[in-house]
DNA sequence: CGTGCTTTTGATTATGATCAATAAGTGTGG
DNA sequence: CCACACTTATTGATCATAATCAAAAGCACG
């Protein structure tokens, strides 16, 4: 990711009401009148070029972002400059939730492809949430859902071997894409092997070997970054009947 | 943890205003009038016996809980019955945040010693947060802080070896205890080696060996569950100059 | 159409898991 | 209070998994 300049401002007039990811984003369950009020927070949508940072660790929290088009990775840097990928975000998913803790982003967010986000000014969002109970409730749920996501990640890190983690990763991505109306059986990995590895706590070579194993067992067909799921149940079984010891 | 009966109800009249962990808990930064209103949500404090569950995975979300006295572990069960510990909570820390996502607890919470919690009815809490902006803001921060905590855990799982993870765990516990006014140099581990291991993605034997290593390098003195930190900076250095490869 | 980067695959090594046996605590009932 | 049973902790020996090192093959983009 050599592109380091701040994100580009391509101003677009926003309109939650006719946004295609409306039902996956902050406004879930809001009345059309409430959505209109939320709309007023989004000054403009923002385009982020592939490889560019939407924000960086240490930046003050200005806005939360909903991914509208494209995809992102969020990552932290360790003291000695190693990257830990903490998540991949696709349309309808939120970015920046970790920053509320300390009014400062703890992760950086990079676009994995040319992308577009809706920024919600956080101060205004909190203010509006005081007036719209369902918005407040949504925010709580979205924050809590992120906690649950990370619990599952921890579970994976603690109890799954490399092949199982990879299978779980593909399955999770497949399911999230399917919710967004994309194919759950054919999709493209926008991230590098190294980034998948970092996310799963593995080296990139281990990811390559895992892919080879899944291919050998005819669960998926992966060539380059193109994924075709051949045996969804098989994948699920691999993830479910997982863990380092057999059940006694 | 053989004790499986639901938590015991020892009713105590609650009063945030003169609670010793007030400034670490939900009411941070609230005016005394606001704290009074929050007080009305806590019908009574609840005592939980060592080993008993405060709630279990699958239970409907009724309340969030602030630990007042004692300590807890939260854990999830995998399909084949293996435990993944997701956190340890000490006084002033919140329990149940993951349940907001789906109105259902995804973890179980067990008392590691005889303990006491303050339950906040969640529905009432959300309602009250609409009227008290600083309460709403606190809730957002607490949720976000939990996300940051888990990011750091992921970082640990992904980039640290066993000794470094153990050192990071001890350091983190030491710091949290110190914030609560306990000694940061002398404390007692209320959890078993196995639970520490599960939390850190390691086996209990590896924890024992790690303890032996830290003892050999004269960073800490650990006998049984009693911890004495001998060289805080040394511990920090081990955690900071960590990671599987040396910095290039 | 090279020149990076990224991915793949192979060979070897290191770390932590597993298996096993012993020791140290903890709590209970006599 | 002690003896016993049981849980928890420690340490050793061996093994398995994934990391590391290395080299070649694909790709993508200027």
Coordinates of C-alpha atoms (C1' of nucleotides) in Angstrom, one line a residue:
Chain A
X1 CA 0.0 0.0 0.0
X2 CA 2.3 2.7 -1.2
X3 CA -0.4 5.4 -1.6
X4 CA -0.1 7.5 1.5
X5 CA -1.8 10.8 0.7
X6 CA -5.0 11.6 2.5
X7 CA -8.3 10.6 1.0
X8 CA -9.5 12.5 -2.0
X9 CA -12.6 14.6 -1.8
X10 CA -14.9 13.9 -4.6
X11 CA -18.0 15.6 -3.4
X12 CA -21.3 13.8 -4.1
X13 CA -24.6 14.8 -2.8
X14 CA -25.7 12.1 -0.3
X15 CA -29.1 10.6 0.1
X16 CA -29.6 7.7 2.4
X17 CA -33.2 7.3 1.2
X18 CA -32.2 6.0 -2.2
X19 CA -28.9 4.3 -1.2
X20 CA -28.7 0.6 -2.1
X21 CA -27.1 -0.4 1.2
X22 CA -29.6 1.5 3.3
X23 CA -30.9 -1.6 5.0
X24 CA -27.5 -2.8 6.0
X25 CA -26.2 0.5 7.4
X26 CA -26.9 2.8 10.3
X27 CA -30.5 3.5 9.2
X28 CA -31.8 0.0 9.7
X29 CA -35.4 0.2 10.9
X30 CA -35.6 4.0 10.9
X31 CA -38.7 5.6 9.5
X32 CA -38.4 7.6 6.3
X33 CA -38.6 10.8 8.2
X34 CA -35.9 9.7 10.5
X35 CA -33.7 8.7 7.6
X36 CA -34.2 12.2 6.2
X37 CA -32.8 13.6 9.4
X38 CA -29.8 11.2 9.3
X39 CA -29.2 12.4 5.7
X40 CA -28.5 15.9 6.9
X41 CA -25.4 14.6 8.7
X42 CA -23.7 13.4 5.6
X43 CA -22.3 16.5 4.0
X44 CA -21.0 14.4 1.1
X45 CA -19.9 11.0 0.2
X46 CA -16.1 10.4 -0.1
X47 CA -14.2 8.4 -2.7
X48 CA -11.1 6.6 -1.6
X49 CA -8.6 5.4 -4.2
X50 CA -7.2 1.9 -4.0
X51 CA -4.4 1.8 -1.5
X52 CA -5.2 5.2 0.0
X53 CA -6.0 5.6 3.7
X54 CA -9.4 6.8 4.8
X55 CA -7.9 7.6 8.2
X56 CA -4.8 6.6 10.1
X57 CA -4.1 5.4 13.6
X58 CA -3.8 8.5 15.8
X59 CA -6.1 10.7 13.7
X60 CA -8.8 12.5 15.7
X61 CA -12.2 11.0 15.4
X62 CA -14.3 13.2 13.2
X63 CA -16.7 10.8 11.6
X64 CA -17.8 7.2 11.5
X65 CA -17.9 5.8 8.0
X66 CA -20.3 3.4 6.3
X67 CA -18.8 1.6 3.3
X68 CA -21.0 2.3 0.3
X69 CA -18.9 0.8 -2.6
X70 CA -15.7 -1.2 -2.5
X71 CA -13.9 -2.6 0.4
X72 CA -11.4 -1.7 3.1
X73 CA -8.9 -3.3 5.5
X74 CA -8.3 -1.9 9.0
X75 CA -5.0 -2.5 10.6
X76 CA -2.7 -1.6 13.5
X77 CA 1.0 -1.2 13.6
X78 CA 3.0 -2.8 16.3
X79 CA 6.0 -1.1 17.9
X80 CA 8.4 -2.6 15.5
X81 CA 6.3 -1.8 12.5
X82 CA 4.6 -5.1 11.9
X83 CA 1.0 -4.9 10.7
X84 CA -1.9 -6.6 12.3
X85 CA -5.0 -6.6 10.2
X86 CA -8.1 -6.3 12.4
X87 CA -10.8 -6.5 9.8
X88 CA -12.0 -6.3 6.3
X89 CA -15.1 -4.2 5.5
X90 CA -17.5 -4.5 2.6
X91 CA -20.5 -2.4 1.6
X92 CA -22.9 -1.7 4.5
X93 CA -20.3 -2.2 7.2
X94 CA -19.0 0.6 9.5
X95 CA -15.5 1.9 9.9
X96 CA -14.0 3.8 12.9
X97 CA -16.0 2.3 15.8
X98 CA -12.8 1.8 17.8
X99 CA -12.1 5.6 17.8
X100 CA -15.1 6.5 20.0
X101 CA -13.1 5.1 23.0
X102 CA -10.6 7.8 23.0
X103 CA -11.7 10.3 20.3
X104 CA -8.8 9.0 18.3
X105 CA -8.5 6.3 15.7
X106 CA -6.5 3.3 16.9
X107 CA -6.5 1.6 13.5
X108 CA -5.8 2.8 10.0
X109 CA -8.3 2.1 7.2
X110 CA -7.1 1.4 3.7
X111 CA -9.2 1.0 0.6
X112 CA -8.5 -2.4 -1.0
X113 CA -10.0 -1.1 -4.3
X114 CA -11.5 2.2 -5.5
X115 CA -14.2 2.7 -2.9
X116 CA -16.8 5.1 -1.5
X117 CA -17.9 5.8 2.0
X118 CA -20.6 7.8 3.8
X119 CA -19.1 9.8 6.6
X120 CA -21.3 10.4 9.7
X121 CA -20.0 13.3 11.8
X122 CA -19.8 11.6 15.2
X123 CA -20.7 14.6 17.4
X124 CA -23.8 15.2 15.3
X125 CA -24.6 11.6 15.2
X126 CA -24.6 11.4 19.0
X127 CA -26.7 14.5 19.2
X128 CA -29.2 13.1 16.7
X129 CA -29.3 9.8 18.5
X130 CA -30.7 11.6 21.6
X131 CA -33.7 12.5 19.5
X132 CA -34.1 9.2 17.6
X133 CA -34.3 6.3 19.9
X134 CA -34.0 3.8 17.1
X135 CA -30.8 5.4 15.9
X136 CA -29.3 5.2 19.4
X137 CA -30.4 1.6 19.6
X138 CA -28.8 0.9 16.2
X139 CA -25.6 2.4 17.2
X140 CA -25.5 0.3 20.4
X141 CA -26.2 -2.8 18.3
X142 CA -23.6 -2.0 15.7
X143 CA -21.0 -1.5 18.4
X144 CA -22.0 -4.7 20.2
X145 CA -22.0 -6.6 16.9
X146 CA -18.3 -5.6 16.4
X147 CA -17.5 -7.0 19.9
X148 CA -19.2 -10.3 18.9
X149 CA -17.3 -10.4 15.7
X150 CA -14.0 -10.0 17.6
X151 CA -15.0 -12.7 20.1
X152 CA -15.5 -15.1 17.2
X153 CA -12.1 -14.1 15.8
X154 CA -10.5 -14.8 19.2
X155 CA -12.3 -18.2 19.3
X156 CA -10.7 -18.9 15.9
X157 CA -7.2 -17.8 16.9
X158 CA -7.4 -19.9 20.1
X159 CA -9.0 -23.1 18.9
X160 CA -8.6 -23.5 15.1
X161 CA -5.7 -24.8 13.1
X162 CA -4.6 -23.0 9.9
X163 CA -6.8 -24.8 7.4
X164 CA -9.9 -24.4 9.6
X165 CA -9.2 -20.7 10.1
X166 CA -8.9 -20.2 6.3
X167 CA -12.1 -22.1 5.8
X168 CA -13.8 -20.0 8.4
X169 CA -12.6 -16.8 6.8
X170 CA -13.9 -17.8 3.4
X171 CA -17.2 -18.9 4.8
X172 CA -17.6 -15.7 6.7
X173 CA -16.8 -13.6 3.7
X174 CA -19.1 -15.6 1.5
X175 CA -22.0 -15.1 4.0
X176 CA -21.4 -11.4 4.3
X177 CA -21.3 -11.0 0.5
X178 CA -24.5 -13.0 0.2
X179 CA -26.3 -10.7 2.6
X180 CA -25.3 -7.8 0.4
X181 CA -26.8 -9.5 -2.6
X182 CA -23.5 -10.7 -4.1
X183 CA -22.9 -14.3 -5.0
X184 CA -21.8 -16.4 -2.0
X185 CA -20.3 -19.0 -4.4
X186 CA -18.2 -16.8 -6.7
X187 CA -16.2 -13.8 -5.4
X188 CA -12.9 -12.1 -5.6
X189 CA -10.5 -11.6 -2.7
X190 CA -9.5 -8.0 -2.8
X191 CA -6.7 -8.5 -0.3
X192 CA -3.3 -10.1 -0.6
X193 CA -2.4 -13.5 1.0
X194 CA -0.3 -11.6 3.4
X195 CA -3.2 -9.6 4.7
X196 CA -5.4 -12.7 5.1
X197 CA -2.5 -14.2 7.0
X198 CA -2.2 -11.2 9.3
X199 CA -5.9 -11.3 9.9
X200 CA -5.8 -15.0 10.8
X201 CA -2.6 -14.9 12.8
X202 CA -0.7 -16.9 10.1
X203 CA 2.1 -16.3 7.6
X204 CA 1.3 -15.8 3.9
X205 CA 2.9 -19.1 3.0
X206 CA 0.6 -20.9 5.4
X207 CA -2.4 -19.3 3.6
X208 CA -1.1 -20.5 0.2
X209 CA -0.7 -24.0 1.6
X210 CA -4.2 -23.8 3.1
X211 CA -5.6 -22.8 -0.2
X212 CA -3.9 -25.8 -1.8
X213 CA -5.4 -28.1 0.8
X214 CA -8.9 -26.8 0.3
X215 CA -8.4 -27.2 -3.4
X216 CA -7.1 -30.7 -3.0
X217 CA -10.1 -31.7 -1.0
X218 CA -12.3 -30.1 -3.7
X219 CA -14.0 -27.7 -1.3
X220 CA -13.1 -24.6 -3.2
X221 CA -11.5 -23.6 -6.5
X222 CA -9.1 -20.6 -6.0
X223 CA -7.1 -19.3 -8.8
X224 CA -5.3 -16.1 -7.9
X225 CA -7.9 -14.0 -6.2
X226 CA -10.9 -15.6 -7.7
X227 CA -12.8 -17.9 -5.4
X228 CA -15.4 -20.5 -6.4
X229 CA -17.0 -22.4 -3.5
X230 CA -17.6 -26.0 -4.6
X231 CA -18.8 -27.6 -1.4
X232 CA -20.3 -25.1 1.1
X233 CA -21.4 -27.9 3.5
X234 CA -17.9 -29.4 3.4
X235 CA -16.5 -26.0 4.3
X236 CA -18.9 -25.6 7.2
X237 CA -18.1 -29.1 8.4
X238 CA -14.4 -28.3 8.4
X239 CA -15.1 -25.2 10.5
X240 CA -17.6 -26.9 12.8
X241 CA -15.8 -30.1 13.5
X242 CA -12.7 -28.2 14.0
X243 CA -10.4 -27.6 17.0
X244 CA -7.1 -29.1 17.9
X245 CA -8.5 -32.2 19.8
X246 CA -11.2 -34.5 18.6
X247 CA -14.3 -34.4 20.7
X248 CA -14.2 -37.1 23.3
Chain B
X1 CA -16.6 -24.6 37.8
X2 CA -19.1 -27.2 39.0
X3 CA -21.5 -24.7 40.4
X4 CA -24.2 -24.4 37.9
X5 CA -27.3 -23.0 39.7
X6 CA -28.3 -19.5 38.8
X7 CA -26.9 -16.6 40.7
X8 CA -28.1 -16.0 44.2
X9 CA -30.2 -13.0 45.1
X10 CA -28.9 -11.3 48.1
X11 CA -30.7 -8.0 47.9
X12 CA -28.8 -4.9 48.9
X13 CA -30.0 -1.4 48.5
X14 CA -27.9 0.2 45.8
X15 CA -26.5 3.6 45.7
X16 CA -24.1 4.7 43.0
X17 CA -23.5 7.9 44.8
X18 CA -21.5 6.3 47.6
X19 CA -20.1 3.4 45.6
X20 CA -16.3 3.1 45.7
X21 CA -16.0 2.2 42.0
X22 CA -18.3 5.0 40.9
X23 CA -15.6 6.8 38.9
X24 CA -14.7 3.7 36.9
X25 CA -18.1 2.5 36.0
X26 CA -21.0 3.8 33.9
X27 CA -21.5 7.0 35.8
X28 CA -18.1 8.6 34.9
X29 CA -18.5 12.3 34.5
X30 CA -22.2 12.4 35.4
X31 CA -23.4 15.1 37.7
X32 CA -24.7 14.0 41.1
X33 CA -28.2 14.6 39.9
X34 CA -27.6 12.4 36.9
X35 CA -26.1 9.7 39.1
X36 CA -29.2 9.8 41.2
X37 CA -31.3 9.0 38.2
X38 CA -29.0 6.2 37.2
X39 CA -29.4 4.8 40.7
X40 CA -33.1 4.3 40.1
X41 CA -32.3 1.7 37.5
X42 CA -30.4 -0.6 39.9
X43 CA -33.1 -2.4 41.8
X44 CA -30.5 -4.2 43.9
X45 CA -27.0 -5.4 43.8
X46 CA -26.5 -9.0 43.2
X47 CA -24.0 -11.4 44.9
X48 CA -22.5 -14.2 42.9
X49 CA -20.8 -17.1 44.6
X50 CA -17.4 -18.3 43.4
X51 CA -17.9 -20.6 40.4
X52 CA -21.5 -19.5 39.8
X53 CA -22.7 -18.1 36.5
X54 CA -24.1 -14.5 36.4
X55 CA -25.5 -15.3 33.0
X56 CA -25.0 -17.9 30.4
X57 CA -24.6 -17.9 26.6
X58 CA -28.1 -17.9 25.1
X59 CA -29.8 -16.1 28.0
X60 CA -31.9 -13.1 27.0
X61 CA -30.3 -9.7 27.6
X62 CA -32.0 -8.3 30.7
X63 CA -29.2 -6.2 32.2
X64 CA -25.7 -5.0 31.8
X65 CA -23.6 -5.5 34.9
X66 CA -20.9 -3.5 36.5
X67 CA -18.5 -5.6 38.7
X68 CA -18.5 -4.0 42.1
X69 CA -16.5 -6.6 44.2
X70 CA -14.6 -9.6 43.1
X71 CA -13.8 -10.8 39.5
X72 CA -15.3 -12.7 36.6
X73 CA -14.3 -14.6 33.5
X74 CA -16.4 -14.5 30.3
X75 CA -16.2 -17.5 28.0
X76 CA -17.8 -19.1 25.0
X77 CA -18.2 -22.7 24.2
X78 CA -17.2 -24.1 20.8
X79 CA -19.2 -26.7 19.0
X80 CA -17.3 -29.6 20.6
X81 CA -17.4 -28.1 24.1
X82 CA -14.0 -26.5 24.3
X83 CA -13.9 -23.2 26.3
X84 CA -12.6 -20.0 24.9
X85 CA -12.1 -17.4 27.6
X86 CA -12.8 -14.0 26.1
X87 CA -12.0 -11.8 29.1
X88 CA -11.5 -11.3 32.8
X89 CA -13.3 -8.5 34.6
X90 CA -12.4 -6.8 37.8
X91 CA -14.3 -4.1 39.8
X92 CA -15.4 -1.1 37.7
X93 CA -15.6 -3.2 34.5
X94 CA -18.8 -4.0 32.6
X95 CA -20.2 -7.4 31.7
X96 CA -22.7 -8.3 29.0
X97 CA -21.9 -5.8 26.3
X98 CA -21.8 -8.5 23.6
X99 CA -25.5 -9.2 24.3
X100 CA -26.8 -5.9 22.9
X101 CA -26.0 -7.2 19.4
X102 CA -28.8 -9.8 19.4
X103 CA -30.6 -9.3 22.7
X104 CA -29.0 -12.5 23.8
X105 CA -25.8 -13.2 25.7
X106 CA -23.1 -14.8 23.5
X107 CA -20.8 -15.5 26.4
X108 CA -21.3 -16.9 29.8
X109 CA -19.9 -15.0 32.9
X110 CA -18.6 -16.9 35.9
X111 CA -17.5 -15.5 39.2
X112 CA -13.8 -16.3 39.9
X113 CA -14.4 -15.6 43.6
X114 CA -17.3 -14.5 45.7
X115 CA -18.4 -11.3 43.9
X116 CA -21.0 -8.6 43.6
X117 CA -22.4 -6.8 40.6
X118 CA -24.7 -3.9 39.9
X119 CA -27.2 -4.8 37.2
X120 CA -28.4 -2.0 34.9
X121 CA -31.7 -2.9 33.2
X122 CA -30.7 -2.4 29.6
X123 CA -34.1 -1.2 28.2
X124 CA -34.3 1.4 31.0
X125 CA -30.6 2.3 30.5
X126 CA -31.2 3.0 26.8
X127 CA -34.3 5.1 27.7
X128 CA -32.4 7.1 30.3
X129 CA -29.5 7.6 27.9
X130 CA -31.9 9.5 25.7
X131 CA -32.3 12.1 28.4
X132 CA -28.7 12.1 29.7
X133 CA -26.3 12.9 26.9
X134 CA -23.3 12.1 29.1
X135 CA -24.7 8.7 29.9
X136 CA -25.2 8.0 26.2
X137 CA -21.7 9.2 25.5
X138 CA -20.3 6.9 28.3
X139 CA -22.1 3.9 26.9
X140 CA -20.6 4.5 23.5
X141 CA -17.2 4.9 24.9
X142 CA -17.5 1.8 27.0
X143 CA -18.6 -0.2 24.0
X144 CA -15.8 1.2 21.9
X145 CA -13.2 0.6 24.6
X146 CA -14.2 -3.1 24.6
X147 CA -13.5 -3.1 20.8
X148 CA -10.1 -1.6 21.3
X149 CA -9.4 -4.2 24.1
X150 CA -10.1 -7.0 21.7
X151 CA -8.0 -5.4 18.9
X152 CA -5.1 -5.5 21.3
X153 CA -5.8 -9.1 22.1
X154 CA -5.8 -9.9 18.4
X155 CA -2.5 -8.1 18.0
X156 CA -1.2 -10.3 20.8
X157 CA -2.5 -13.5 19.3
X158 CA -1.2 -12.6 15.9
X159 CA 2.3 -11.3 16.7
X160 CA 3.5 -12.4 20.1
X161 CA 5.1 -15.6 21.2
X162 CA 4.0 -17.4 24.4
X163 CA 6.3 -15.7 26.9
X164 CA 5.4 -12.3 25.5
X165 CA 1.7 -13.0 25.7
X166 CA 2.0 -14.0 29.3
X167 CA 4.1 -10.9 30.1
X168 CA 1.5 -8.7 28.3
X169 CA -1.3 -10.4 30.3
X170 CA 0.4 -9.8 33.6
X171 CA 1.2 -6.2 32.7
X172 CA -2.3 -5.5 31.6
X173 CA -3.8 -7.0 34.8
X174 CA -1.3 -5.1 36.9
X175 CA -2.2 -1.8 35.2
X176 CA -5.9 -2.4 35.6
X177 CA -5.6 -3.3 39.2
X178 CA -3.5 -0.2 39.8
X179 CA -6.2 2.0 38.3
X180 CA -8.6 0.5 40.8
X181 CA -6.3 1.4 43.6
X182 CA -4.9 -2.1 44.2
X183 CA -1.2 -2.7 44.2
X184 CA 0.3 -3.1 40.7
X185 CA 3.3 -5.0 42.1
X186 CA 1.5 -7.6 44.3
X187 CA -1.6 -9.3 43.3
X188 CA -3.4 -12.7 43.2
X189 CA -4.4 -14.5 40.0
X190 CA -8.0 -15.5 40.6
X191 CA -8.1 -17.7 37.6
X192 CA -6.5 -21.1 36.8
X193 CA -3.5 -21.6 34.5
X194 CA -5.9 -23.2 32.1
X195 CA -8.1 -20.1 31.9
X196 CA -5.1 -17.9 31.3
X197 CA -4.1 -20.2 28.6
X198 CA -7.4 -20.2 26.9
X199 CA -7.5 -16.4 27.0
X200 CA -4.0 -16.2 25.5
X201 CA -4.5 -19.0 22.9
X202 CA -2.1 -21.3 24.7
X203 CA -2.2 -24.6 26.7
X204 CA -1.9 -24.5 30.4
X205 CA 1.5 -26.3 30.3
X206 CA 2.8 -23.4 28.2
X207 CA 1.6 -20.9 30.8
X208 CA 3.5 -22.8 33.5
X209 CA 6.7 -22.8 31.4
X210 CA 6.2 -19.1 30.6
X211 CA 5.9 -18.4 34.3
X212 CA 9.1 -20.4 34.9
X213 CA 10.9 -18.3 32.2
X214 CA 9.7 -15.0 33.7
X215 CA 10.9 -16.3 37.1
X216 CA 14.3 -17.3 35.7
X217 CA 14.8 -13.9 34.1
X218 CA 13.9 -12.4 37.5
X219 CA 11.0 -10.3 36.0
X220 CA 8.4 -11.6 38.4
X221 CA 8.1 -13.9 41.4
X222 CA 5.1 -16.2 41.0
X223 CA 4.3 -18.8 43.6
X224 CA 1.0 -20.5 43.1
X225 CA -1.4 -17.6 42.3
X226 CA 0.5 -14.9 44.1
X227 CA 2.3 -12.5 41.8
X228 CA 5.1 -10.1 42.7
X229 CA 6.3 -7.9 39.9
X230 CA 10.1 -7.5 40.3
X231 CA 11.0 -5.6 37.1
X232 CA 8.1 -3.7 35.6
X233 CA 10.3 -2.1 32.9
X234 CA 11.8 -5.5 32.0
X235 CA 8.3 -6.8 31.5
X236 CA 7.3 -3.8 29.4
X237 CA 10.5 -4.3 27.3
X238 CA 9.6 -7.9 26.7
X239 CA 6.2 -7.0 25.5
X240 CA 7.3 -4.0 23.4
X241 CA 10.4 -5.5 21.8
X242 CA 8.2 -8.5 21.0
X243 CA 7.1 -10.2 17.9
X244 CA 8.3 -13.2 16.1
X245 CA 11.0 -11.5 14.0
X246 CA 13.5 -9.1 15.3
X247 CA 13.0 -5.5 14.0
X248 CA 15.1 -5.1 10.9
Chain C
dC1 C1' 7.7 -6.0 -22.3
dG2 C1' 10.5 -5.6 -18.5
dT3 C1' 10.4 -4.6 -13.4
dG4 C1' 8.0 -4.8 -9.2
dC5 C1' 5.1 -7.2 -6.4
dT6 C1' 2.6 -11.3 -5.3
dT7 C1' 1.9 -16.1 -5.1
dT8 C1' 3.3 -20.8 -5.0
dT9 C1' 6.0 -24.7 -3.6
dG10 C1' 9.9 -27.1 -1.3
dA11 C1' 13.2 -28.0 2.6
dT12 C1' 14.3 -27.2 7.2
dT13 C1' 13.6 -25.5 11.8
dA14 C1' 11.5 -23.8 16.0
dT15 C1' 7.7 -23.2 18.9
dG16 C1' 4.3 -24.8 21.4
dA17 C1' 1.0 -29.0 21.8
dT18 C1' 0.5 -33.3 23.5
dC19 C1' 1.4 -37.1 26.6
dA20 C1' 2.8 -38.5 31.0
dA21 C1' 4.1 -38.6 35.7
dT22 C1' 4.7 -36.1 40.0
dA23 C1' 3.9 -32.5 43.3
dA24 C1' 1.3 -29.0 45.5
dG25 C1' -3.0 -27.1 46.9
dT26 C1' -7.9 -27.1 48.4
dG27 C1' -11.8 -28.5 50.6
dT28 C1' -14.6 -32.0 53.0
dG29 C1' -16.0 -35.2 56.4
dG30 C1' -14.6 -38.0 60.1
Chain D
dC1 C1' -7.2 -31.2 63.1
dC2 C1' -6.0 -34.5 60.1
dA3 C1' -6.7 -37.8 56.2
dC4 C1' -8.3 -38.4 51.9
dA5 C1' -10.0 -37.3 47.4
dC6 C1' -9.7 -34.3 43.9
dT7 C1' -8.4 -30.4 41.5
dT8 C1' -4.6 -27.6 40.0
dA9 C1' 0.2 -26.8 38.9
dT10 C1' 4.8 -28.2 37.5
dT11 C1' 8.2 -30.4 34.8
dG12 C1' 10.1 -33.7 31.3
dA13 C1' 10.1 -36.1 26.7
dT14 C1' 8.4 -36.4 22.3
dC15 C1' 5.8 -34.8 18.3
dA16 C1' 3.1 -31.9 15.0
dT17 C1' 2.2 -27.7 13.1
dA18 C1' 3.2 -23.7 11.2
dA19 C1' 7.3 -20.4 10.8
dT20 C1' 11.3 -19.4 8.3
dC21 C1' 14.4 -19.5 4.5
dA22 C1' 14.8 -19.9 -0.3
dA23 C1' 13.9 -20.1 -5.1
dA24 C1' 10.9 -20.0 -9.0
dA25 C1' 6.7 -18.8 -11.3
dG26 C1' 2.7 -15.6 -12.2
dC27 C1' 0.8 -11.0 -12.6
dA28 C1' 0.0 -6.3 -13.1
dC29 C1' 1.2 -2.0 -14.4
dG30 C1' 4.0 1.7 -16.1

